[in-house]
Short mmCIF file of C-alpha atoms in Angstrom, two decimals:
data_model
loop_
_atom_site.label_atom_id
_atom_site.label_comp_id
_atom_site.label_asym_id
_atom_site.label_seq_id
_atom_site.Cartn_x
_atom_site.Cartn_y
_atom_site.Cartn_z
CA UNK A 1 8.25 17.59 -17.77
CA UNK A 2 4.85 18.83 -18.33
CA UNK A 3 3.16 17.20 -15.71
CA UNK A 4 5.69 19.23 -13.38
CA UNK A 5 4.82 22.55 -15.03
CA UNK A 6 1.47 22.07 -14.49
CA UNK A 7 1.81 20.66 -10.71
CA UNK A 8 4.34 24.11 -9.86
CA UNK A 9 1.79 26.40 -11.37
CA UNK A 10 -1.20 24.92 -9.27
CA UNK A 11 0.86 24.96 -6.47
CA UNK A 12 2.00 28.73 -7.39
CA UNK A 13 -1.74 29.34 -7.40
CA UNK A 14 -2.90 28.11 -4.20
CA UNK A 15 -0.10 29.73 -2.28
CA UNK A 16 -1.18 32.72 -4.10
CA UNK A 17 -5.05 32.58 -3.10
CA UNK A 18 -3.91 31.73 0.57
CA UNK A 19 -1.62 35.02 0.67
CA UNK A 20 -4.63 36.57 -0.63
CA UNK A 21 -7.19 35.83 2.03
CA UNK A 22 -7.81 38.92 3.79
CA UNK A 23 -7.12 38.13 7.87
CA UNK A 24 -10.14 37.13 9.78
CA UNK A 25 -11.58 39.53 11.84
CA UNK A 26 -13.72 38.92 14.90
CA UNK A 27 -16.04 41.63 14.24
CA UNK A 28 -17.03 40.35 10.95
CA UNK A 29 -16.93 36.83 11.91
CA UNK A 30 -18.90 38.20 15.02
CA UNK A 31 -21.53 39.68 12.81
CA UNK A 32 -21.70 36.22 10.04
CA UNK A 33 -21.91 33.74 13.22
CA UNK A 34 -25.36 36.11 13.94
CA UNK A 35 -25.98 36.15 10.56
CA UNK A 36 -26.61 32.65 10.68
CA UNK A 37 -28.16 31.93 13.81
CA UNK A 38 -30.73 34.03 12.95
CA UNK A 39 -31.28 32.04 9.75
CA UNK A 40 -30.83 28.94 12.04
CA UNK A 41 -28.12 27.37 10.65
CA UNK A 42 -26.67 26.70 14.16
CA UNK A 43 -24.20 24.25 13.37
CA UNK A 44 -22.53 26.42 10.91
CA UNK A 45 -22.69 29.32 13.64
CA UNK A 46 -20.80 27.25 16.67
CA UNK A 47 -18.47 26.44 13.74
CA UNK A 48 -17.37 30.05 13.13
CA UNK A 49 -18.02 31.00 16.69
CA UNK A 50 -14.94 28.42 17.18
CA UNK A 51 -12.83 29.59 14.72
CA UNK A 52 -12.78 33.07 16.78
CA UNK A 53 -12.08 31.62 19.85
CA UNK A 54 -8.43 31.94 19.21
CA UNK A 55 -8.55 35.62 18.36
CA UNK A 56 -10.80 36.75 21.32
CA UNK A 57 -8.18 39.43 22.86
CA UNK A 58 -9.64 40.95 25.60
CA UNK A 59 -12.55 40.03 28.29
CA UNK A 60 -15.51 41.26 26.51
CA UNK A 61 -14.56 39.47 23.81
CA UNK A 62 -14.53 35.97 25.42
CA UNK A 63 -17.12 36.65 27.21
CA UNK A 64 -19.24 37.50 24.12
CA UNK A 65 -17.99 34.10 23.13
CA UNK A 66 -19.05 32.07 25.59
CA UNK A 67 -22.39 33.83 25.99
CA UNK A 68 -23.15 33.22 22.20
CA UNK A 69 -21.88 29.68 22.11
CA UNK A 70 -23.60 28.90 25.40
CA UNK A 71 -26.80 30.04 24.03
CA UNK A 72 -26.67 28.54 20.80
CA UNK A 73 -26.10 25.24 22.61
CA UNK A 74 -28.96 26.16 24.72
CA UNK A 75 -31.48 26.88 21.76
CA UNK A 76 -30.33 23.65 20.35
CA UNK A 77 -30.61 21.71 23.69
CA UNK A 78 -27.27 20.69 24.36
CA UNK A 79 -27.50 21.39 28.00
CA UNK A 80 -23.75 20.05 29.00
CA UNK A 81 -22.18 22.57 26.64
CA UNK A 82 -25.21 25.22 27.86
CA UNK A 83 -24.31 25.62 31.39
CA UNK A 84 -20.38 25.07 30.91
CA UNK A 85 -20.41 27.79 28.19
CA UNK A 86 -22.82 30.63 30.07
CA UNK A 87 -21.50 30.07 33.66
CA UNK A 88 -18.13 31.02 31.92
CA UNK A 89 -18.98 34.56 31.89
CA UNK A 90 -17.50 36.62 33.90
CA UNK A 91 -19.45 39.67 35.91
CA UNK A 92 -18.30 42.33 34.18
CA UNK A 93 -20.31 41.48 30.74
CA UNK A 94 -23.86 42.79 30.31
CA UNK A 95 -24.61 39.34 29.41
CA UNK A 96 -23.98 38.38 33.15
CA UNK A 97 -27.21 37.72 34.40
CA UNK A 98 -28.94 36.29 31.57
CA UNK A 99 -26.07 33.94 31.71
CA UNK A 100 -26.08 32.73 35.15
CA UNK A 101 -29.44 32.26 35.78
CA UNK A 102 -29.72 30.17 32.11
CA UNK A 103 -26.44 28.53 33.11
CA UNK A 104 -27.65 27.02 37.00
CA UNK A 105 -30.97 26.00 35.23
CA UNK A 106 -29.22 23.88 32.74
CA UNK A 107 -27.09 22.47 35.68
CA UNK A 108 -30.06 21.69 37.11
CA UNK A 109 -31.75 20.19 34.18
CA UNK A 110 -29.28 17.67 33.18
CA UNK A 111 -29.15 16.26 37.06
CA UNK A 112 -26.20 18.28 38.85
CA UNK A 113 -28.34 19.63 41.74
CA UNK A 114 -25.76 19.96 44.00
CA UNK A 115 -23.63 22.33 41.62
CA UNK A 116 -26.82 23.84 40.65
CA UNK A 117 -27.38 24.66 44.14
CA UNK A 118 -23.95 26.45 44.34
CA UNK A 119 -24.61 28.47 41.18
CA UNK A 120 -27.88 29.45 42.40
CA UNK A 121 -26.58 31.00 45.87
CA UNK A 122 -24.85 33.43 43.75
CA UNK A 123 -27.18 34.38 41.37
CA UNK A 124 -27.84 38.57 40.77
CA UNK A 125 -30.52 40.06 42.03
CA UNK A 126 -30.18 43.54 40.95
CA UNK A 127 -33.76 44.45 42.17
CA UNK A 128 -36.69 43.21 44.20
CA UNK A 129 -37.77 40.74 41.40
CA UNK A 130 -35.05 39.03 41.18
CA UNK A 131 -34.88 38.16 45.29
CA UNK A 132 -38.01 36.56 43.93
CA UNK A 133 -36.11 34.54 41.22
CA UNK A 134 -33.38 33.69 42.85
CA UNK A 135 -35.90 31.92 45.58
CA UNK A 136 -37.76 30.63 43.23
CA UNK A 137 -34.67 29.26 41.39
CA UNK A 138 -33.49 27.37 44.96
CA UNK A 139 -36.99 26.86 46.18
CA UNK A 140 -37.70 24.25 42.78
CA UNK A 141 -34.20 23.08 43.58
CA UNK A 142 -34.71 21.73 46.86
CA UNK A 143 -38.04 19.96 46.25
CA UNK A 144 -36.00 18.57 43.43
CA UNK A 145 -33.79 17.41 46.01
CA UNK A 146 -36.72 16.61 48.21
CA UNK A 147 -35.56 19.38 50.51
CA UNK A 148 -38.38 20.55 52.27
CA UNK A 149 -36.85 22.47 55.23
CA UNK A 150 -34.99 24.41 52.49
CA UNK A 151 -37.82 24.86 50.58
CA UNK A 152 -39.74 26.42 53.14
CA UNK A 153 -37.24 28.47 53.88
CA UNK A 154 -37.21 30.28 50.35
CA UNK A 155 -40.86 30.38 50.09
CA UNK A 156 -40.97 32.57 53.12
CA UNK A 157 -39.24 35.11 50.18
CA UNK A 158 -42.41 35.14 47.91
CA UNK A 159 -44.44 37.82 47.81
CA UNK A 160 -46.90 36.60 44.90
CA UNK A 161 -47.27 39.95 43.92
CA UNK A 162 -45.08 39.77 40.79
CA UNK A 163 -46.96 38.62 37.30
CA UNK A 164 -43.82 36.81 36.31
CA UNK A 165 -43.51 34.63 39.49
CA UNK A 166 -46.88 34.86 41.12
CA UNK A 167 -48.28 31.44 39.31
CA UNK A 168 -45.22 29.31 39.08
CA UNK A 169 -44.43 30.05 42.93
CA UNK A 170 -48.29 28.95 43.84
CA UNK A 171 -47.60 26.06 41.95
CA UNK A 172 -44.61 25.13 43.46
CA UNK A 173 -46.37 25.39 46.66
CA UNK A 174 -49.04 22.61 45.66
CA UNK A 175 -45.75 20.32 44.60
CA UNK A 176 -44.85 20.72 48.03
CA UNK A 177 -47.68 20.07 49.95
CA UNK A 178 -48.47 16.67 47.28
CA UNK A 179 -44.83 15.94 47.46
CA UNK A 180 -44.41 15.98 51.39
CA UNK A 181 -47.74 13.75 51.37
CA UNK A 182 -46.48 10.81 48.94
CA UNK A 183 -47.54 7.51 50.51
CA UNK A 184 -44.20 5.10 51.06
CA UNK A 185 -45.71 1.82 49.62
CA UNK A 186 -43.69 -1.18 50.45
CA UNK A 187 -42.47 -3.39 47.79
CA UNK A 188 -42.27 -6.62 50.34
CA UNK A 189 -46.20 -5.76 50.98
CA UNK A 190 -47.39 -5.55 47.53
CA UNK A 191 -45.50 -9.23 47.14
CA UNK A 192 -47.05 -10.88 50.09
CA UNK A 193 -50.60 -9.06 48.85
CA UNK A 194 -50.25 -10.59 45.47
CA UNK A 195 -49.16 -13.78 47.27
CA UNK A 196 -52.70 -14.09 48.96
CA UNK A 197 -54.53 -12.68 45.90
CA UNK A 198 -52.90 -12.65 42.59
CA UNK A 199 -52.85 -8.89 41.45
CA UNK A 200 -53.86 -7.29 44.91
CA UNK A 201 -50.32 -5.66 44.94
CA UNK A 202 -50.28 -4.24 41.80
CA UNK A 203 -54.01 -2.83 43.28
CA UNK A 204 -51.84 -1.53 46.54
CA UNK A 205 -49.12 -0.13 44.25
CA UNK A 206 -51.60 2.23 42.35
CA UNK A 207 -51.84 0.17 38.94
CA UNK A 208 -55.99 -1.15 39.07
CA UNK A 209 -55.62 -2.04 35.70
CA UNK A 210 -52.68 -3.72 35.99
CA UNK A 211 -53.64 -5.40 38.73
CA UNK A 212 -57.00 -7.10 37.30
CA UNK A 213 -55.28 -7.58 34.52
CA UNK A 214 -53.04 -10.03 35.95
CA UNK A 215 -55.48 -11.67 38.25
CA UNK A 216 -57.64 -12.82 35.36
CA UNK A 217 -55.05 -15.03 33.36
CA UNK A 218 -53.81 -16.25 36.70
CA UNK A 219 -57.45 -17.44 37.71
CA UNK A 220 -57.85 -19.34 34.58
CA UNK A 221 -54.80 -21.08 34.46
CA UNK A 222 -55.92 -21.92 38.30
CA UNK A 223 -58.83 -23.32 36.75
CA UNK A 224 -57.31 -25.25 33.99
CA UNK A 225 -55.02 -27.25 36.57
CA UNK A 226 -57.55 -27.71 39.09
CA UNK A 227 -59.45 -29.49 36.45
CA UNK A 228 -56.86 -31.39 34.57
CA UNK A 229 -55.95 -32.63 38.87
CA UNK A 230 -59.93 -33.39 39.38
CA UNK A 231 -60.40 -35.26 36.25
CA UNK A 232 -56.98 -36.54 35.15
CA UNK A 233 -54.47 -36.95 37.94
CA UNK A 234 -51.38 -35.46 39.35
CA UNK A 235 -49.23 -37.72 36.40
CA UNK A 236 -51.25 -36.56 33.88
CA UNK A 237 -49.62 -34.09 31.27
CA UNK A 238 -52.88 -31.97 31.48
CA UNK A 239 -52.15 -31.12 35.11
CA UNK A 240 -48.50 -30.81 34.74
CA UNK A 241 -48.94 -28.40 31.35
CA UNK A 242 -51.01 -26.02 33.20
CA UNK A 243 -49.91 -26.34 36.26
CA UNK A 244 -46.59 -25.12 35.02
CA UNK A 245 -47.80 -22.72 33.41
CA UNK A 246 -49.82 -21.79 36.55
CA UNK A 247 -47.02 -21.24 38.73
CA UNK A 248 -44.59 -19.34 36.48
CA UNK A 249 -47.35 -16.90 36.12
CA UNK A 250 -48.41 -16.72 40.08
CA UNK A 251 -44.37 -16.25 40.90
CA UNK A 252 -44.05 -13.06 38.00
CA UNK A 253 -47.32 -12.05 39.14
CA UNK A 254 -45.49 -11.77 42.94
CA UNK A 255 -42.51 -9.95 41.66
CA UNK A 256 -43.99 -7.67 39.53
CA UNK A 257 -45.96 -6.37 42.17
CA UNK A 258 -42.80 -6.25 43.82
CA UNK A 259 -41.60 -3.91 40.92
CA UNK A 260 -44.66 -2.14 40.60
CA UNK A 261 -44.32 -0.07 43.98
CA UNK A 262 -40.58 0.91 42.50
CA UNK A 263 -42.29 1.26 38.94
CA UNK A 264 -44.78 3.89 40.38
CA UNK A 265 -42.52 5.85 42.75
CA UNK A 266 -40.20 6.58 39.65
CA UNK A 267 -43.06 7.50 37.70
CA UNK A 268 -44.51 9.86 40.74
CA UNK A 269 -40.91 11.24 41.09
CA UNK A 270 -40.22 11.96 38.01
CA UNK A 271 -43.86 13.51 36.74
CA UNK A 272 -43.12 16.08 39.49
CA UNK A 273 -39.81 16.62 38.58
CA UNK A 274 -40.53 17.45 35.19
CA UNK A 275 -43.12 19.67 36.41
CA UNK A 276 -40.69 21.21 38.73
CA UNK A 277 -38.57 21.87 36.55
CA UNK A 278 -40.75 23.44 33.61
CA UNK A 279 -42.16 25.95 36.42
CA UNK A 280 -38.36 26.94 37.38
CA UNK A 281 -37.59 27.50 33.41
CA UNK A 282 -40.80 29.73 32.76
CA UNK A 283 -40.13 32.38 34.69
CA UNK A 284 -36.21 32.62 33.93
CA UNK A 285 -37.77 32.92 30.45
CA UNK A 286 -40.19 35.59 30.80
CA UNK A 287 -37.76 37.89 32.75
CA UNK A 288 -34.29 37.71 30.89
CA UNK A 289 -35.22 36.30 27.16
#
C-alpha cells in the first residue's frame, strides 16, 4: 500500500504545479521569443514564437507573428519558411513593406521566378525610391528569367541618382549587355572538333586547360599503338593493350567535349545568376534592414 501512497501524492503534486502555472501570455512570450533572438538562440525563439500562434487574437497580432517567424527563418536561411511566413502579412502592419519586399526576394532566391514576379508587381512604393526598388526588384528578375524586353523596360525607371540603387542598377546593366552577348556554342560542334583533334572542343567550349589536357594522354596512347602496330603486328597484345586503351580515351575525349559546352553554359548561367541575385538583395538590405 505504500507504493500507492507515494504514486497519489506525486500525482497530487503534479496536478498541483500544472494548476499553478500562471496562463501564458503573448506579450511576455512576445518579449522572451526577442529575448532570445537577440542572444541568438533562434531555435528556441521559433519554438516559443509557435507556442503563441494559437493565442494570436487579433490581426496585429498574427501579423507580428508571421513577420517575426519569417525573419527568424530568414536570418537563419531557411528561405521556404522566409517568403511563406513574410508574404503572410497583411497591409495593414507596419511591418508591411519590409515584409514583402524580403518575402518576393526569397521567392526569388530559392527558384520560384514566376511567383516572384507576381509578388514583385505589387510591391509598395511609398515614395520615389522605392519606384526605384521595385524596378530594380523586377529588372534582376527578368534577366534571371533571361527577359530582356522586360528588363529594358524597368531600366527605363532608373534614375541612378539614388546612393542605395545607383551601383547595383549600373551593374545590372553590364549583366545585361554580357548576358544578351553569350555565344551559343554547339555541343554537336565541340564533338566533331574533338573528333578531328582530340581536345579542340573542349578549346571551342572555353576550357584551354581542359582541352590540352586531354589531347596529351590521347597523343601518347596514339603513339604507343602506332608503335606496338609498326613493330609488333595487329595480333600482337602490345597493339591490342593500347590500342584499347587508345580508343576508350579518343571516344570520352568526344563526349566530354560534348558535355563541356553544357558544363560551361551552366557555369556562365549560374555565375551571373548568383551575381544577379546578390545585387537584387543589397539594396533591399540597405533600405528596409
Amino acid at each position: 500500500m505504500k507504493w500507492l501512497h507515494y504514486g497519489a501524492l506525486l500525482l497530487w503534486m503534479s496536478l498541483s504545479g500544472a494548476y499553478a502555472q500562471p496562463p501564458i501570455s503573448f506579450g511576455r512570450e512576445w518579449q522572451f521569443a526577442q529575448y532570445l533572438a537577440d542572444k541568438e538562440a533562434v531555435t528556441e525563439a521559433v519554438y516559443v514564437l509557435e507556442r503563441l500562434e494559437p493565442l494570436a487574437q487579433t490581426n496585429a497580432q498574427r501579423d507580428s507573428l508571421n513577420y517575426f517567424r519569417g525573419w527568424l527563418a530568414y536570418t537563419s536561411k531557411d528561405l521556404t519558411v522566409a517568403h511563406r511566413k513574410l508574404l503572410s502579412v497583411s497591409a495593414t502592419s507596419p511591418f508591411y513593406t519590409k515584409s514583402r519586399y524580403f518575402g518576393a526576394y526569397c521567392l526569388a532566391f530559392v527558384g520560384n521566378r514566376d511567383s516572384a514576379r507576381v509578388a514583385m508587381q505589387t510591391l509598395p512604393t511609398p515614395d520615389s525610391t522605392f519606384r526605384e526598388l521595385k524596378a530594380l526588384q523586377l529588372g534582376g528578375l527578368a534577366l534571371l528569367q533571361r527577359r530582356y524586353a522586360d528588363y529594358e523596360a524597368q531600366r527605363q525607371s532608373f534614375t541612378y541618382r539614388s546612393y542605395a540603387l545607383v551601383n547595383e542598377q549600373q551593374r545590372l546593366n553590364r549583366y545585361d549587355s554580357t548576358l544578351r552577348a553569350e555565344k551559343r556554342r554547339s555541343p554537336l560542334v565541340a564533338g566533331l572538333y574533338s573528333a578531328a583533334l582530340p581536345g579542340l572542343g573542349k578549346i571551342y567550349a572555353g576550357k584551354t586547360k581542359q582541352g590540352i589536357a586531354a589531347f596529351l594522354p590521347i597523343l601518347s596512347l596514339g603513339l604507343l599503338t602506332y608503335e606496338g602496330l609498326r613493330k609488333d603486328g595487329p595480333r600482337s597484345a602490345r597493339f591490342i593493350g593500347f590500342g584499347s586503351l587508345f580508343t576508350v580515351f579518343y571516344v570520352g575525349n568526344i563526349w566530354g567535349s560534348i558535355l563541356s559546352v553544357k558544363v560551361k553554359r551552366n557555369e556562365f548561367r549560374r555565375e551571373y545568376d548568383n551575381k544577379i541575385l546578390f545585387d537584387m538583395h543589397i539594396p533591399v538590405r540597405n533600405l528596409l534592414n
